[in-house]
């Protein structure tokens, strides 16, 4: 398996523009997570899905952020409109909900710069 | 209660030395405590994990020490090597339920000097 695949790897956009980040989880995994990484706050959980259903979006910072998972092999995180403070590395991770392990597999991230 | 507090924020260790990173949590329902390692430009990857039924777990040069009563756990890297230079995150989750949400600490940037 190629692992979790994120695109694009880098995104530079102007303030006010819409940004869409994409994620393909590992085949067979039934949980998907979106994290945001910054120097100040570390890895923040934004939202996660189980079996394509959003379970907890309490980490989504504002209504400008939205996430979808239309099927088991694809998810998007959208920011509209984007602001400079949204600049960060966004990670998607997937896992399989099954004891005894909860290992999350991360993609390589999307570095977002909003100017 | 969902937070995991990690320290130090950064750490410089000489080659061959011991690196120690500490984490503390509040939620006593947490029952899975992994450490993730992240190299520049990469996503975090699982390094080692422990459950609260044991006080220590060792894998090679990496050891997790767990103190349930104090609600603390730590990562020890013995004989630290320059290749260990990375950011380390502790995390916690509740297993066995309907979800497996991982809550991460803020990370420790480790630099091992040759």
Tab-separated table of C-alpha atoms in Angstrom:
chain	number	residue	atom	x	y	z
A	1	UNK	CA	0.000	0.000	0.000
A	2	UNK	CA	1.281	3.496	-0.796
A	3	UNK	CA	0.229	4.820	2.583
A	4	UNK	CA	-1.888	7.891	3.179
A	5	UNK	CA	-1.690	10.185	0.180
A	6	UNK	CA	-2.211	13.925	0.490
A	7	UNK	CA	-2.338	16.550	-2.192
A	8	UNK	CA	-1.075	19.056	-2.868
A	9	UNK	CA	2.203	18.902	-0.933
A	10	UNK	CA	2.503	22.671	-0.976
A	11	UNK	CA	-0.109	25.356	-1.496
A	12	UNK	CA	0.409	29.093	-1.622
A	13	UNK	CA	-2.716	31.182	-1.894
A	14	UNK	CA	-3.862	34.715	-1.369
A	15	UNK	CA	-5.982	35.751	1.559
A	16	UNK	CA	-9.659	35.345	0.805
A	17	UNK	CA	-9.232	32.510	-1.651
A	18	UNK	CA	-10.728	29.057	-1.221
A	19	UNK	CA	-8.323	26.240	-0.458
A	20	UNK	CA	-9.079	22.527	-0.781
A	21	UNK	CA	-6.800	19.886	0.670
A	22	UNK	CA	-7.225	16.278	-0.360
A	23	UNK	CA	-6.555	12.948	1.294
A	24	UNK	CA	-6.673	9.305	0.258
A	25	UNK	CA	-6.519	7.029	3.318
A	26	UNK	CA	-5.021	3.575	3.458
A	27	UNK	CA	-7.328	1.026	1.898
A	28	UNK	CA	-9.320	-0.849	4.541
A	29	UNK	CA	-8.955	1.799	7.225
A	30	UNK	CA	-12.221	3.048	8.659
A	31	UNK	CA	-11.095	6.120	10.611
A	32	UNK	CA	-9.744	9.319	9.111
A	33	UNK	CA	-8.314	12.322	10.924
A	34	UNK	CA	-7.354	15.836	9.900
A	35	UNK	CA	-4.670	17.497	12.008
A	36	UNK	CA	-3.087	20.937	11.821
A	37	UNK	CA	0.512	21.437	12.907
A	38	UNK	CA	2.013	24.752	13.978
A	39	UNK	CA	5.044	25.599	16.076
A	40	UNK	CA	2.930	27.189	18.765
A	41	UNK	CA	0.171	24.595	19.117
A	42	UNK	CA	1.749	21.374	17.909
A	43	UNK	CA	-0.621	18.812	16.378
A	44	UNK	CA	-4.242	19.858	16.732
A	45	UNK	CA	-7.027	17.468	15.833
A	46	UNK	CA	-9.480	19.303	13.609
A	47	UNK	CA	-12.002	16.595	12.769
A	48	UNK	CA	-12.261	12.868	12.474
A	49	UNK	CA	-14.487	10.439	10.655
A	50	UNK	CA	-15.505	6.860	11.393
A	51	UNK	CA	-16.902	4.892	8.478
A	52	UNK	CA	-17.152	8.133	6.479
A	53	UNK	CA	-19.292	9.817	9.150
A	54	UNK	CA	-17.973	12.905	10.972
A	55	UNK	CA	-17.752	11.978	14.653
A	56	UNK	CA	-16.127	14.987	16.258
A	57	UNK	CA	-15.507	18.347	14.612
A	58	UNK	CA	-14.979	20.283	17.824
A	59	UNK	CA	-11.434	21.092	16.756
A	60	UNK	CA	-12.472	22.908	13.602
A	61	UNK	CA	-11.451	26.481	14.394
A	62	UNK	CA	-14.172	28.370	12.574
A	63	UNK	CA	-17.022	28.034	10.146
A	64	UNK	CA	-14.530	28.854	7.418
A	65	UNK	CA	-13.307	25.281	7.776
A	66	UNK	CA	-15.291	22.329	6.468
A	67	UNK	CA	-14.471	18.684	5.804
A	68	UNK	CA	-16.154	15.948	3.847
A	69	UNK	CA	-15.658	12.251	3.308
A	70	UNK	CA	-17.909	11.195	0.440
A	71	UNK	CA	-16.531	7.645	0.417
A	72	UNK	CA	-14.047	5.407	2.186
A	73	UNK	CA	-11.176	6.378	-0.099
A	74	UNK	CA	-11.357	10.165	-0.214
A	75	UNK	CA	-11.646	13.164	2.058
A	76	UNK	CA	-11.314	16.911	1.652
A	77	UNK	CA	-10.633	19.776	4.003
A	78	UNK	CA	-11.765	23.140	2.698
A	79	UNK	CA	-10.982	26.609	3.964
A	80	UNK	CA	-13.125	29.419	2.596
A	81	UNK	CA	-12.117	32.206	2.807
A	82	UNK	CA	-8.518	31.575	3.777
A	83	UNK	CA	-6.601	33.877	6.123
A	84	UNK	CA	-2.860	34.265	6.857
A	85	UNK	CA	-3.334	32.679	10.300
A	86	UNK	CA	-4.427	29.475	8.575
A	87	UNK	CA	-0.834	28.998	7.394
A	88	UNK	CA	0.302	25.644	8.783
A	89	UNK	CA	1.016	22.064	7.800
A	90	UNK	CA	-2.157	20.028	7.515
A	91	UNK	CA	-1.940	16.282	8.018
A	92	UNK	CA	-4.379	13.578	7.199
A	93	UNK	CA	-4.113	10.272	9.055
A	94	UNK	CA	-6.016	7.013	8.901
A	95	UNK	CA	-6.400	4.002	11.142
A	96	UNK	CA	-8.478	0.927	11.727
A	97	UNK	CA	-10.649	0.900	14.823
A	98	UNK	CA	-9.791	-2.447	16.304
A	99	UNK	CA	-8.181	-3.543	19.532
A	100	UNK	CA	-5.436	-3.917	20.528
A	101	UNK	CA	-3.873	-1.161	18.467
A	102	UNK	CA	-4.814	2.381	17.595
A	103	UNK	CA	-1.904	3.205	15.312
A	104	UNK	CA	-2.591	6.200	13.125
A	105	UNK	CA	-0.764	6.403	9.802
A	106	UNK	CA	-0.006	9.912	8.640
A	107	UNK	CA	0.393	11.334	5.183
A	108	UNK	CA	3.284	13.624	4.322
A	109	UNK	CA	1.193	16.703	4.898
A	110	UNK	CA	0.207	19.790	2.935
A	111	UNK	CA	2.131	22.949	3.744
A	112	UNK	CA	-0.322	25.813	3.344
A	113	UNK	CA	0.858	29.390	3.080
A	114	UNK	CA	-1.743	32.150	2.930
A	115	UNK	CA	-0.306	35.524	1.924
B	1	UNK	CA	-9.203	17.217	30.536
B	2	UNK	CA	-8.459	16.256	26.977
B	3	UNK	CA	-5.026	17.835	27.034
B	4	UNK	CA	-1.684	16.102	27.067
B	5	UNK	CA	1.107	18.325	28.347
B	6	UNK	CA	4.605	17.707	27.010
B	7	UNK	CA	8.007	19.008	28.045
B	8	UNK	CA	10.557	20.192	27.216
B	9	UNK	CA	9.764	22.077	24.044
B	10	UNK	CA	13.288	21.475	22.759
B	11	UNK	CA	16.234	19.379	23.841
B	12	UNK	CA	19.898	19.219	22.891
B	13	UNK	CA	21.809	16.063	23.774
B	14	UNK	CA	25.313	14.922	22.995
B	15	UNK	CA	25.819	11.749	21.005
B	16	UNK	CA	25.740	8.790	23.353
B	17	UNK	CA	23.718	10.620	25.978
B	18	UNK	CA	20.225	9.938	27.284
B	19	UNK	CA	17.285	11.956	25.965
B	20	UNK	CA	14.257	12.238	28.248
B	21	UNK	CA	10.894	13.694	27.254
B	22	UNK	CA	7.995	13.932	29.665
B	23	UNK	CA	4.230	13.991	29.292
B	24	UNK	CA	1.317	14.373	31.678
B	25	UNK	CA	-2.399	13.850	31.239
B	26	UNK	CA	-5.594	14.485	33.201
B	27	UNK	CA	-8.202	12.174	31.742
B	28	UNK	CA	-8.003	8.874	33.639
B	29	UNK	CA	-10.016	7.210	30.880
B	30	UNK	CA	-6.997	7.308	28.588
B	31	UNK	CA	-5.633	3.801	28.205
B	32	UNK	CA	-3.243	3.943	25.278
B	33	UNK	CA	-0.119	6.112	25.221
B	34	UNK	CA	1.952	6.159	22.035
B	35	UNK	CA	4.977	8.179	21.059
B	36	UNK	CA	5.337	9.423	17.510
B	37	UNK	CA	8.540	10.485	15.760
B	38	UNK	CA	8.544	13.091	13.014
B	39	UNK	CA	11.417	13.927	10.688
B	40	UNK	CA	11.462	17.219	8.753
B	41	UNK	CA	9.106	17.200	5.801
B	42	UNK	CA	7.458	13.962	6.889
B	43	UNK	CA	4.355	12.995	8.780
B	44	UNK	CA	4.612	11.604	12.310
B	45	UNK	CA	5.129	7.848	12.589
B	46	UNK	CA	4.494	5.535	15.514
B	47	UNK	CA	7.674	4.856	17.493
B	48	UNK	CA	6.576	2.948	20.582
B	49	UNK	CA	3.415	2.677	22.699
B	50	UNK	CA	2.357	1.530	26.151
B	51	UNK	CA	-0.810	0.627	27.987
B	52	UNK	CA	-1.338	1.356	31.680
B	53	UNK	CA	-1.182	-2.283	32.762
B	54	UNK	CA	2.628	-2.115	32.615
B	55	UNK	CA	5.040	0.451	34.033
B	56	UNK	CA	7.719	0.182	31.365
B	57	UNK	CA	8.139	-0.880	27.786
B	58	UNK	CA	11.421	-1.133	25.967
B	59	UNK	CA	12.153	-1.445	22.276
B	60	UNK	CA	15.813	-1.240	21.432
B	61	UNK	CA	17.183	2.091	22.642
B	62	UNK	CA	13.683	3.498	23.269
B	63	UNK	CA	11.891	3.030	26.595
B	64	UNK	CA	8.560	4.331	27.843
B	65	UNK	CA	8.167	4.704	31.587
B	66	UNK	CA	4.595	4.984	32.836
B	67	UNK	CA	3.397	6.218	36.233
B	68	UNK	CA	-0.354	5.661	36.474
B	69	UNK	CA	-0.814	7.262	39.897
B	70	UNK	CA	0.979	10.426	38.804
B	71	UNK	CA	-0.670	10.373	35.376
B	72	UNK	CA	2.690	10.819	33.725
B	73	UNK	CA	4.712	8.968	31.134
B	74	UNK	CA	8.090	9.593	29.588
B	75	UNK	CA	10.246	8.566	26.661
B	76	UNK	CA	13.885	7.694	27.246
B	77	UNK	CA	16.288	7.404	24.336
B	78	UNK	CA	19.459	5.650	25.400
B	79	UNK	CA	22.759	6.132	23.559
B	80	UNK	CA	21.205	8.964	21.539
B	81	UNK	CA	22.412	9.219	17.942
B	82	UNK	CA	22.377	12.087	15.428
B	83	UNK	CA	19.839	10.073	13.428
B	84	UNK	CA	17.447	10.386	16.367
B	85	UNK	CA	17.229	14.131	15.762
B	86	UNK	CA	13.534	14.710	15.125
B	87	UNK	CA	10.372	16.021	16.728
B	88	UNK	CA	8.770	13.663	19.227
B	89	UNK	CA	5.101	13.736	20.165
B	90	UNK	CA	3.438	11.931	23.006
B	91	UNK	CA	-0.237	11.107	22.634
B	92	UNK	CA	-3.129	9.504	24.439
B	93	UNK	CA	-6.385	7.875	23.480
B	94	UNK	CA	-9.220	5.729	24.769
B	95	UNK	CA	-9.249	2.309	23.184
B	96	UNK	CA	-12.037	-0.177	22.942
B	97	UNK	CA	-14.731	2.368	22.338
B	98	UNK	CA	-16.368	3.486	19.166
B	99	UNK	CA	-13.538	5.842	18.330
B	100	UNK	CA	-9.750	5.979	18.505
B	101	UNK	CA	-9.113	9.699	18.647
B	102	UNK	CA	-5.481	10.517	19.441
B	103	UNK	CA	-4.740	13.626	21.484
B	104	UNK	CA	-1.186	14.832	20.959
B	105	UNK	CA	1.206	16.814	23.094
B	106	UNK	CA	2.832	19.911	21.652
B	107	UNK	CA	6.014	18.134	20.621
B	108	UNK	CA	9.698	18.158	21.560
B	109	UNK	CA	12.368	19.067	19.053
B	110	UNK	CA	15.376	16.858	19.788
B	111	UNK	CA	18.806	17.656	18.417
B	112	UNK	CA	21.579	15.117	19.009
B	113	UNK	CA	24.978	16.684	18.504
B	114	UNK	CA	27.783	14.517	17.085
